Amino acid sequence: MFGQRQRTGGRPLRALVALAGAAALAASAVAIPAAAAGRVDAAPAVAAHGGGNHGAPKPTVVLVHGAFADASGWNAVTTRLQALGYPVLAVANPLRGIQYDSEALRGILATIEGPIVLVGHSYGGAVITNAATGDPDVEALVYVAGYALAEGERIVDANALGGGHSDLADHLVVRPYPGAPAGDGDGYIDPAYFRELFCADLPKREAAVLGASQRPAALSALFTPSGAPAWAEIPSWFVVAKQDKTIPPEAERAMAARAGSTTVEVDSSHVAMMSRPDLVTRIIVKADQATG
């Protein structure tokens, strides 16, 4: 998922990756303050939710973006879900590492009253996998070309599942961020390769804007072991992007099979929620209907 161009102050890529791995070990001990115990009411629903329970409110759909993106990547799906009466929260993922980001998301989930359908794209899948563990209000997980990691597994390990390959690691730019552990840095996709690797089925002008405004993720996130997976106890759905050049489709299929996910394959790039929002919305609704 990460690599770099030669903009690293002269340090070779392998040395930086090794340092980032060491930084991940230190970062795994960092925690953020626990969320407030109370939950607040979610936005009111306007229609009954699935599963035949017509007197119950719809669940809140929480959408979690991954690296090289932000919450606006969910706009098309959000519009469709809201039109169906779903309360939606597209959160800002800190992109600092699995443990930190999962704690941040767990704190947000704690403020939502009632059932939740939790959706993660790309690295956001690793975050929902950890944040939802033990949360009785999360009724379904939906992975959109995302990482459904096993306990102890790292993103760098998951990319190799199924024998696929991505050239993403050859086209990253690494930049410093304040307070970074020694050897860590923020990874960005080189804008010259952004459309090819991340969103080949979006218009060129739109892809150029996305490449210019992408949010980076800490390199050390590659090496952070995942915790106990929520998919072991919560039903899951998985959208496999067959033309994905960011996460190998073979790895997506392997993770979906391992999680026992209801799986749908779509002929899209990595950003299926942007290029195929109708299909992604339907999968989210089906997850609700099957578990609500």
Coordinates of C-alpha atoms in Angstrom, one line a residue:
M1 CA 0.0 0.0 0.0
F2 CA 2.9 2.4 0.6
G3 CA 6.3 3.0 -0.9
Q4 CA 7.9 6.2 -2.1
R5 CA 9.6 8.2 -4.8
Q6 CA 13.0 9.5 -4.3
R7 CA 12.1 12.5 -2.1
T8 CA 13.3 11.2 1.2
G9 CA 16.4 13.2 2.0
G10 CA 18.6 10.6 0.3
R11 CA 17.5 7.7 2.4
P12 CA 16.8 4.5 0.4
L13 CA 13.2 3.2 0.4
R14 CA 14.0 0.0 2.2
A15 CA 15.6 1.9 5.1
L16 CA 12.6 4.2 5.4
V17 CA 10.2 1.3 5.4
A18 CA 12.2 -0.5 8.1
L19 CA 12.2 2.7 10.2
A20 CA 8.5 3.1 9.7
G21 CA 8.0 -0.4 10.9
A22 CA 10.0 0.3 14.1
A23 CA 8.0 3.5 14.5
A24 CA 4.8 1.5 14.3
L25 CA 5.8 -0.6 17.3
A26 CA 6.2 2.6 19.4
A27 CA 3.0 4.1 18.1
S28 CA 1.0 1.0 19.1
A29 CA 1.5 2.0 22.7
V30 CA -0.1 5.5 22.1
A31 CA -3.7 5.9 23.1
I32 CA -6.2 8.8 23.1
P33 CA -8.6 9.7 25.8
A34 CA -11.6 7.4 26.2
A35 CA -14.9 8.7 24.7
A36 CA -17.7 9.9 27.0
A37 CA -19.8 7.1 28.2
G38 CA -23.2 8.6 27.2
R39 CA -24.7 8.4 23.7
V40 CA -26.7 11.1 22.0
D41 CA -29.6 10.7 19.7
A42 CA -28.8 10.2 16.1
A43 CA -30.6 12.2 13.4
P44 CA -34.3 11.2 13.1
A45 CA -35.2 8.6 10.6
V46 CA -38.0 9.2 8.1
A47 CA -38.9 5.6 7.3
A48 CA -38.9 2.2 8.9
H49 CA -35.8 0.1 8.5
G50 CA -35.3 -3.3 7.0
G51 CA -35.9 -6.9 8.2
G52 CA -39.6 -6.5 8.4
N53 CA -39.5 -4.5 11.7
H54 CA -41.5 -1.6 10.4
G55 CA -41.9 0.1 13.7
A56 CA -38.1 0.5 14.3
P57 CA -36.1 3.5 13.2
K58 CA -33.4 3.1 10.5
P59 CA -29.9 2.5 11.7
T60 CA -27.3 5.2 11.4
V61 CA -24.9 4.4 8.6
V62 CA -21.4 5.4 9.5
L63 CA -19.0 5.7 6.6
V64 CA -15.2 5.6 7.1
H65 CA -12.8 6.6 4.4
G66 CA -9.3 5.3 3.9
A67 CA -5.9 6.7 2.9
F68 CA -5.5 9.2 0.0
A69 CA -9.1 10.3 0.5
D70 CA -11.4 12.1 2.8
A71 CA -15.1 11.9 3.8
S72 CA -16.2 13.7 0.7
G73 CA -15.5 10.5 -1.2
W74 CA -18.8 9.2 0.3
N75 CA -20.9 12.1 -1.0
A76 CA -22.7 10.2 -3.7
V77 CA -23.5 7.3 -1.4
T78 CA -24.5 9.7 1.4
T79 CA -27.0 11.5 -0.9
R80 CA -28.6 8.2 -1.9
L81 CA -28.9 6.9 1.7
Q82 CA -30.3 10.1 3.0
A83 CA -32.9 10.0 0.2
L84 CA -33.9 6.6 1.6
G85 CA -34.3 8.0 5.1
Y86 CA -31.1 6.8 6.6
P87 CA -29.2 8.9 9.1
V88 CA -25.6 9.1 7.8
L89 CA -22.3 10.1 9.4
A90 CA -19.2 10.2 7.2
V91 CA -16.4 10.6 9.7
A92 CA -12.9 12.1 9.3
N93 CA -10.4 9.3 9.7
P94 CA -7.2 10.5 11.4
L95 CA -5.0 8.1 9.3
R96 CA -2.4 7.9 12.1
G97 CA -2.4 4.1 12.6
I98 CA -4.9 1.3 13.2
Q99 CA -4.9 1.5 17.0
Y100 CA -5.2 5.3 17.2
D101 CA -7.8 5.5 14.4
S102 CA -9.9 2.7 15.8
E103 CA -10.0 4.4 19.2
A104 CA -11.1 7.6 17.5
L105 CA -13.8 5.8 15.6
R106 CA -14.9 3.9 18.7
G107 CA -15.4 7.2 20.5
I108 CA -17.6 8.5 17.7
L109 CA -19.7 5.3 17.7
A110 CA -20.3 5.7 21.4
T111 CA -22.1 9.0 20.7
I112 CA -24.7 7.3 18.4
E113 CA -28.0 6.1 19.8
G114 CA -29.4 2.9 18.3
P115 CA -28.2 0.4 15.7
I116 CA -25.3 1.1 13.4
V117 CA -24.3 -0.1 9.9
L118 CA -20.5 0.5 9.8
V119 CA -18.9 0.9 6.3
G120 CA -15.2 1.1 5.6
H121 CA -13.4 1.8 2.3
S122 CA -9.7 0.7 1.8
Y123 CA -7.7 1.4 5.0
G124 CA -11.0 2.4 6.6
G125 CA -11.9 -1.3 6.5
A126 CA -9.0 -2.0 8.9
V127 CA -10.3 0.7 11.2
I128 CA -13.9 -0.7 11.3
T129 CA -12.6 -4.2 11.8
N130 CA -11.0 -3.0 15.1
A131 CA -13.4 -0.3 16.2
A132 CA -16.6 -2.4 16.1
T133 CA -15.3 -5.4 18.1
G134 CA -17.4 -5.8 21.2
D135 CA -19.9 -3.0 20.2
P136 CA -23.4 -4.5 20.5
D137 CA -24.9 -1.6 18.5
V138 CA -23.0 -2.4 15.3
E139 CA -25.4 -4.7 13.4
A140 CA -23.5 -5.1 10.1
L141 CA -20.1 -4.4 8.6
V142 CA -19.7 -3.4 4.9
Y143 CA -16.3 -3.5 3.3
V144 CA -15.9 -1.5 0.1
A145 CA -12.6 -2.7 -1.4
G146 CA -11.4 -2.6 2.2
Y147 CA -9.1 -4.4 4.6
A148 CA -10.8 -7.1 6.6
L149 CA -7.7 -7.9 8.7
A150 CA -7.3 -11.0 10.9
E151 CA -5.9 -10.7 14.4
G152 CA -2.2 -9.9 14.4
E153 CA -2.2 -9.3 10.6
R154 CA -0.7 -6.2 9.2
I155 CA -1.7 -4.3 6.1
V156 CA 1.6 -5.2 4.5
D157 CA 0.8 -8.9 5.1
A158 CA -2.8 -8.6 3.8
N159 CA -1.7 -7.1 0.5
A160 CA 0.0 -10.4 -0.4
L161 CA -3.1 -12.6 0.2
G162 CA -4.3 -14.4 -2.9
G163 CA -1.0 -13.9 -4.8
G164 CA -2.0 -10.5 -6.4
H165 CA 0.2 -7.5 -6.9
S166 CA -0.2 -3.7 -6.8
D167 CA 2.3 -1.1 -8.2
L168 CA 1.2 1.5 -5.6
A169 CA 4.3 1.1 -3.5
D170 CA 6.4 2.3 -6.5
H171 CA 4.6 5.6 -6.8
L172 CA 4.4 7.2 -3.4
V173 CA 5.8 10.5 -2.1
V174 CA 6.8 10.6 1.5
R175 CA 6.6 13.8 3.5
P176 CA 7.2 14.6 7.2
Y177 CA 4.5 15.3 9.7
P178 CA 4.9 17.0 13.1
G179 CA 5.7 14.7 16.0
A180 CA 6.4 11.7 13.7
P181 CA 8.4 8.9 15.3
A182 CA 11.9 8.5 13.8
G183 CA 11.6 7.0 10.4
D184 CA 7.9 7.6 10.0
G185 CA 6.3 9.9 7.5
D186 CA 3.1 10.6 5.5
G187 CA 2.6 8.7 2.3
Y188 CA 0.9 10.3 -0.7
I189 CA 0.2 8.8 -4.1
D190 CA 2.3 10.6 -6.7
P191 CA -0.3 12.8 -8.5
A192 CA 1.1 11.7 -11.9
Y193 CA -0.1 8.2 -11.1
F194 CA -3.1 8.9 -8.9
R195 CA -5.8 8.3 -11.5
E196 CA -4.2 5.1 -12.8
L197 CA -3.7 3.6 -9.4
F198 CA -6.7 4.9 -7.4
C199 CA -9.6 6.0 -9.6
A200 CA -9.1 5.0 -13.2
D201 CA -12.8 5.0 -13.9
L202 CA -13.4 8.6 -12.8
P203 CA -13.1 11.6 -15.2
K204 CA -9.5 12.9 -15.6
R205 CA -10.4 16.3 -14.2
E206 CA -12.1 14.9 -11.2
A207 CA -9.1 12.5 -10.6
A208 CA -6.7 15.4 -10.9
V209 CA -8.5 17.3 -8.1
L210 CA -8.6 14.2 -5.9
G211 CA -4.9 13.7 -6.4
A212 CA -4.2 17.3 -5.4
S213 CA -6.4 17.2 -2.3
Q214 CA -5.6 13.7 -1.1
R215 CA -5.1 13.1 2.6
P216 CA -2.0 11.0 3.4
A217 CA -1.6 8.2 5.9
A218 CA 1.3 7.5 8.2
L219 CA 3.7 4.9 6.8
S220 CA 3.8 3.1 10.1
A221 CA 0.1 2.1 9.6
L222 CA 1.5 -0.6 7.2
F223 CA 3.1 -2.4 10.1
T224 CA 0.6 -2.1 12.9
P225 CA -0.9 -5.5 13.9
S226 CA -4.7 -5.7 13.9
G227 CA -6.7 -6.6 16.9
A228 CA -9.5 -9.1 17.3
P229 CA -11.7 -8.7 14.2
A230 CA -15.2 -7.5 14.5
W231 CA -16.2 -9.7 11.5
A232 CA -15.8 -12.7 13.7
E233 CA -18.9 -11.7 15.6
I234 CA -20.8 -9.3 13.3
P235 CA -22.2 -10.2 9.8
S236 CA -20.3 -8.6 7.0
W237 CA -20.7 -7.7 3.3
F238 CA -17.8 -7.1 0.9
V239 CA -17.6 -5.2 -2.4
V240 CA -14.7 -6.5 -4.4
A241 CA -13.4 -4.0 -7.0
K242 CA -12.3 -6.2 -9.9
Q243 CA -10.2 -3.4 -11.5
D244 CA -8.5 -2.3 -8.2
K245 CA -4.9 -1.1 -8.6
T246 CA -4.5 -0.1 -5.0
I247 CA -5.4 -3.3 -3.1
P248 CA -5.1 -6.4 -5.2
P249 CA -8.6 -7.9 -6.0
E250 CA -7.1 -11.3 -5.1
A251 CA -6.4 -10.0 -1.6
E252 CA -9.9 -8.6 -1.3
R253 CA -11.5 -11.9 -2.3
A254 CA -9.3 -13.8 0.2
M255 CA -10.2 -11.4 3.0
A256 CA -13.9 -11.6 2.1
A257 CA -13.9 -15.4 2.1
R258 CA -12.0 -15.6 5.4
A259 CA -14.5 -13.3 7.0
G260 CA -17.5 -15.2 5.6
S261 CA -18.8 -12.0 4.0
T262 CA -21.6 -11.9 1.6
T263 CA -19.6 -10.8 -1.4
V264 CA -20.4 -8.8 -4.6
E265 CA -17.9 -8.2 -7.3
V266 CA -18.1 -4.9 -9.3
D267 CA -16.2 -3.9 -12.4
S268 CA -14.7 -0.7 -10.8
S269 CA -11.5 0.9 -9.7
H270 CA -10.6 1.2 -6.0
V271 CA -13.2 3.9 -5.5
A272 CA -16.4 1.9 -6.1
M273 CA -18.3 4.2 -3.8
M274 CA -17.6 7.1 -6.2
S275 CA -17.9 5.3 -9.6
R276 CA -20.6 2.8 -8.6
P277 CA -22.6 4.6 -5.8
D278 CA -25.9 3.0 -6.7
L279 CA -24.5 -0.5 -6.2
V280 CA -22.6 0.3 -3.0
T281 CA -25.8 1.9 -1.6
R282 CA -27.8 -1.2 -2.5
I283 CA -25.3 -3.4 -0.6
I284 CA -25.5 -1.2 2.5
V285 CA -29.3 -1.3 2.4
K286 CA -29.2 -5.1 2.0
A287 CA -26.9 -5.4 5.0
D288 CA -29.4 -3.4 7.0
Q289 CA -32.4 -5.4 5.8
A290 CA -30.7 -8.7 6.6
T291 CA -29.7 -7.8 10.1
G292 CA -32.3 -5.2 11.3

